[in-house]
Short mmCIF file of C-alpha atoms and ligand atoms in Angstrom, two decimals:
data_model
loop_
_atom_site.label_atom_id
_atom_site.label_comp_id
_atom_site.label_asym_id
_atom_site.label_seq_id
_atom_site.Cartn_x
_atom_site.Cartn_y
_atom_site.Cartn_z
CA UNK M 1 42.85 16.82 -61.91
CA UNK M 2 42.48 17.33 -65.73
CA UNK M 3 40.55 14.29 -67.60
CA UNK M 4 40.08 14.10 -71.20
CA UNK M 5 36.69 15.57 -72.46
CA UNK M 6 34.32 13.06 -73.18
CA UNK M 7 36.02 10.15 -71.43
CA UNK M 8 33.35 7.85 -69.95
CA UNK M 9 33.58 7.76 -66.26
CA UNK M 10 34.31 4.10 -65.96
CA UNK M 11 37.53 4.38 -68.03
CA UNK M 12 40.50 5.13 -66.34
CA UNK M 13 43.66 6.82 -68.17
CA UNK M 14 47.12 5.40 -67.05
CA UNK M 15 50.28 6.81 -68.43
CA UNK M 16 53.86 5.24 -68.66
CA UNK M 17 56.66 7.99 -69.01
CA UNK M 18 58.05 6.93 -72.42
CA UNK M 19 61.39 8.64 -72.72
CA UNK M 20 63.48 5.52 -71.98
CA UNK M 21 63.48 1.86 -70.58
CA UNK M 22 60.75 -0.77 -70.25
CA UNK M 23 57.91 1.10 -71.41
CA UNK M 24 56.14 -1.14 -73.78
CA UNK M 25 56.27 -3.88 -71.30
CA UNK M 26 54.12 -1.70 -68.86
CA UNK M 27 51.69 -0.68 -71.38
CA UNK M 28 50.92 -4.28 -72.44
CA UNK M 29 50.35 -5.26 -68.59
CA UNK M 30 48.18 -2.17 -68.14
CA UNK M 31 45.98 -3.24 -71.09
CA UNK M 32 45.39 -6.32 -69.61
CA UNK M 33 43.29 -4.54 -66.92
CA UNK M 34 39.60 -3.93 -68.15
CA UNK M 35 38.52 -0.28 -68.42
CA UNK M 36 42.39 0.92 -68.45
CA UNK M 37 43.55 3.15 -71.47
CA UNK M 38 47.16 2.85 -71.24
CA UNK M 39 49.06 5.87 -72.95
CA UNK M 40 52.86 6.73 -73.35
CA UNK M 41 53.60 10.06 -71.87
CA UNK M 42 56.32 12.18 -73.80
CA UNK M 43 54.84 15.60 -73.52
CA UNK M 44 52.99 18.00 -70.93
CA UNK M 45 49.97 17.59 -72.75
CA UNK M 46 49.82 13.85 -72.64
CA UNK M 47 50.74 14.21 -68.74
CA UNK M 48 47.70 16.23 -68.26
CA UNK M 49 45.56 13.38 -69.54
CA UNK M 50 46.48 10.91 -66.86
CA UNK M 51 45.08 9.62 -63.83
CA UNK M 52 48.42 7.71 -62.81
CA UNK M 53 51.70 7.36 -64.28
CA UNK M 54 54.26 4.50 -64.19
CA UNK M 55 58.35 5.63 -64.57
CA UNK M 56 59.57 2.57 -65.95
CA UNK M 57 63.06 0.77 -65.41
CA UNK M 58 66.04 1.72 -67.66
CA UNK M 59 68.62 4.08 -66.74
CA UNK M 60 68.00 6.55 -64.09
CA UNK M 61 70.63 8.98 -65.02
CA UNK M 62 69.19 9.20 -68.56
CA UNK M 63 65.67 9.29 -67.78
CA UNK M 64 66.54 12.28 -65.49
CA UNK M 65 68.45 14.21 -68.07
CA UNK M 66 65.74 13.56 -70.72
CA UNK M 67 63.01 14.52 -68.06
CA UNK M 68 64.57 17.71 -67.96
CA UNK M 69 65.19 18.17 -72.03
CA UNK M 70 61.55 17.38 -72.60
CA UNK M 71 60.72 19.88 -69.92
CA UNK M 72 58.75 17.46 -67.85
CA UNK M 73 60.68 17.43 -64.81
CA UNK M 74 58.85 20.20 -63.13
CA UNK M 75 55.38 19.54 -64.43
CA UNK M 76 55.75 15.71 -63.43
CA UNK M 77 56.84 16.83 -60.05
CA UNK M 78 54.26 19.32 -59.40
CA UNK M 79 51.54 16.77 -60.48
CA UNK M 80 52.90 13.96 -58.18
CA UNK M 81 52.82 16.33 -55.05
CA UNK M 82 49.44 17.35 -56.05
CA UNK M 83 48.53 13.58 -55.51
CA UNK M 84 48.82 12.10 -58.85
CA UNK M 85 49.49 8.21 -58.30
CA UNK M 86 52.76 7.34 -59.47
CA UNK M 87 54.63 3.89 -59.26
CA UNK M 88 58.28 4.01 -59.89
CA UNK M 89 60.12 0.47 -61.09
CA UNK M 90 63.76 0.04 -60.48
CA UNK M 91 65.09 3.19 -62.27
CA UNK M 92 61.66 4.68 -61.38
CA UNK M 93 62.37 4.03 -57.86
CA UNK M 94 65.41 6.22 -57.88
CA UNK M 95 64.06 8.92 -59.98
CA UNK M 96 61.35 9.39 -56.97
CA UNK M 97 63.91 9.10 -54.20
CA UNK M 98 64.70 12.52 -52.30
CA UNK M 99 68.19 10.87 -51.60
CA UNK M 100 70.52 8.80 -53.77
CA UNK M 101 73.41 7.29 -51.71
CA UNK M 102 77.04 8.75 -53.20
CA UNK M 103 75.33 11.40 -55.42
CA UNK M 104 74.65 14.96 -54.49
CA UNK M 105 71.13 15.22 -55.72
CA UNK M 106 68.19 13.18 -56.60
CA UNK M 107 65.80 13.74 -59.74
CA UNK M 108 62.01 14.45 -58.85
CA UNK M 109 62.93 14.05 -55.20
CA UNK M 110 59.37 13.56 -54.16
CA UNK M 111 59.71 10.20 -52.14
CA UNK M 112 60.95 10.24 -48.74
CA UNK M 113 63.34 7.41 -49.39
CA UNK M 114 66.95 6.95 -49.58
CA UNK M 115 68.19 4.65 -52.29
CA UNK M 116 71.46 2.92 -53.17
CA UNK M 117 71.72 2.05 -56.90
CA UNK M 118 73.28 -1.01 -58.56
CA UNK M 119 72.95 -2.14 -54.75
CA UNK M 120 73.49 -5.82 -55.48
CA UNK M 121 77.02 -5.25 -57.06
CA UNK M 122 78.46 -7.06 -60.09
CA UNK M 123 78.25 -10.52 -58.76
CA UNK M 124 74.46 -10.51 -58.21
CA UNK M 125 73.61 -8.01 -61.17
CA UNK M 126 70.33 -9.70 -62.01
CA UNK M 127 68.40 -12.42 -60.12
CA UNK M 128 65.01 -13.51 -59.65
CA UNK M 129 63.17 -14.83 -56.66
CA UNK M 130 59.51 -15.29 -55.50
CA UNK M 131 58.14 -13.66 -52.37
CA UNK M 132 54.62 -13.43 -50.50
CA UNK M 133 53.86 -9.43 -50.09
CA UNK M 134 50.74 -9.41 -48.06
CA UNK M 135 50.05 -5.78 -49.10
CA UNK M 136 49.56 -7.08 -52.83
CA UNK M 137 48.42 -10.70 -52.86
CA UNK M 138 48.04 -13.73 -50.64
CA UNK M 139 50.28 -15.87 -53.28
CA UNK M 140 53.86 -15.74 -53.88
CA UNK M 141 54.88 -13.22 -56.41
CA UNK M 142 57.75 -13.55 -58.94
CA UNK M 143 60.22 -10.96 -58.46
CA UNK M 144 62.99 -9.82 -60.95
CA UNK M 145 65.92 -7.67 -60.27
CA UNK M 146 68.22 -6.20 -62.92
CA UNK M 147 70.98 -4.00 -61.47
CA UNK M 148 68.43 -3.07 -59.11
CA UNK M 149 68.60 -0.36 -56.33
CA UNK M 150 67.53 -1.13 -52.80
CA UNK M 151 66.10 1.47 -49.92
CA UNK M 152 68.76 2.21 -47.39
CA UNK M 153 66.43 4.31 -45.33
CA UNK M 154 62.91 5.64 -45.31
CA UNK M 155 61.39 8.24 -43.06
CA UNK M 156 58.07 10.31 -42.78
CA UNK M 157 55.14 8.61 -44.22
CA UNK M 158 56.96 6.22 -46.33
CA UNK M 159 56.41 2.62 -45.23
CA UNK M 160 57.88 -0.67 -46.23
CA UNK M 161 55.95 -3.14 -48.46
CA UNK M 162 58.47 -5.63 -49.11
CA UNK M 163 61.86 -7.03 -48.13
CA UNK M 164 63.93 -9.57 -49.55
CA UNK M 165 66.93 -10.96 -47.56
CA UNK M 166 66.82 -8.26 -45.19
CA UNK M 167 66.80 -5.35 -47.73
CA UNK M 168 63.97 -3.06 -48.53
CA UNK M 169 62.62 -3.53 -52.14
CA UNK M 170 59.25 -1.84 -52.19
CA UNK M 171 57.88 1.06 -50.35
CA UNK M 172 54.68 3.24 -50.38
CA UNK M 173 54.22 6.80 -49.27
CA UNK M 174 50.62 7.83 -49.92
CA UNK M 175 50.24 8.39 -53.84
CA UNK M 176 53.68 7.01 -54.37
CA UNK M 177 54.84 3.12 -54.95
CA UNK M 178 58.19 2.23 -55.51
CA UNK M 179 59.61 -1.20 -56.18
CA UNK M 180 63.23 -2.48 -56.75
CA UNK M 181 62.14 -5.21 -58.99
CA UNK M 182 60.08 -5.30 -62.75
CA UNK M 183 56.77 -6.96 -62.38
CA UNK M 184 56.15 -5.90 -66.12
CA UNK M 185 58.78 -8.58 -67.03
CA UNK M 186 56.67 -11.50 -65.10
CA UNK M 187 53.63 -13.12 -65.81
CA UNK M 188 52.25 -11.44 -62.81
CA UNK M 189 49.64 -8.84 -63.07
CA UNK M 190 48.98 -8.04 -59.04
CA UNK M 191 51.38 -5.12 -58.77
CA UNK M 192 49.63 -3.17 -61.94
CA UNK M 193 46.12 -4.18 -60.51
CA UNK M 194 46.95 -3.01 -56.99
CA UNK M 195 48.54 0.32 -58.53
CA UNK M 196 45.09 1.03 -61.01
CA UNK M 197 42.43 -0.59 -58.35
CA UNK M 198 43.77 0.74 -55.10
CA UNK M 199 46.04 3.54 -55.81
CA UNK M 200 44.13 5.30 -58.73
CA UNK M 201 40.25 4.15 -58.07
CA UNK M 202 40.84 4.15 -54.17
CA UNK M 203 39.41 0.46 -53.99
CA UNK M 204 39.94 -1.39 -50.92
N1 LIG L 301 70.79 0.58 -62.55
C1 LIG L 301 69.83 1.35 -63.21
C2 LIG L 301 70.00 2.75 -62.79
O1 LIG L 301 71.05 3.07 -61.86
C3 LIG L 301 68.46 0.58 -62.90
C4 LIG L 301 68.23 -0.64 -63.51
C5 LIG L 301 66.89 -0.83 -63.97
O2 LIG L 301 66.03 0.09 -64.10
N2 LIG L 301 66.64 -1.99 -64.21
O3 LIG L 301 69.46 3.59 -62.96
#
């Protein structure tokens, strides 16, 4: 892993893929966590600086297309396959999935999940709820869904972290986390803490 020269060991650099979507909101949340330097990632050089990366919500088709245009698709895929901790929220979940329902190919195709886009249909386009997610926190966490996908199937080392009304809305597979919902749009910091402390720093 490449870490910027002269960086204190106690600081951790976390990137937010900054080509489209809810980038600022994730950066603001990360900056509330002590010893985190949060940076926008738009170039290969910036990608090389980070010890973990968030792929934000937005429009997965647009982000996928721009990843290619920015020549970031292959380098990002490679770093994830080499173990870079990654968390995809909403469109980010779709970007990580190996399979997308009714679409011939995926984007990064790194995570053993098959997802359905806009899975809640037009009636329930956006909604919010609260839920205890044991892996993350013992208290209920607010969950905001916006034209959200859910996970239809998972296999290999992927495992379920949260379900809402029988639908899988969060999965983890080794260095990868995918959530259908948007913790960056709520007051809750527990998912960002989980990503930094457990997945990047490896604290139990
Ligand atoms: N519906 C979007 C997509 O398919 C995802 C929505 C979101 O990220 N909030 O990419």
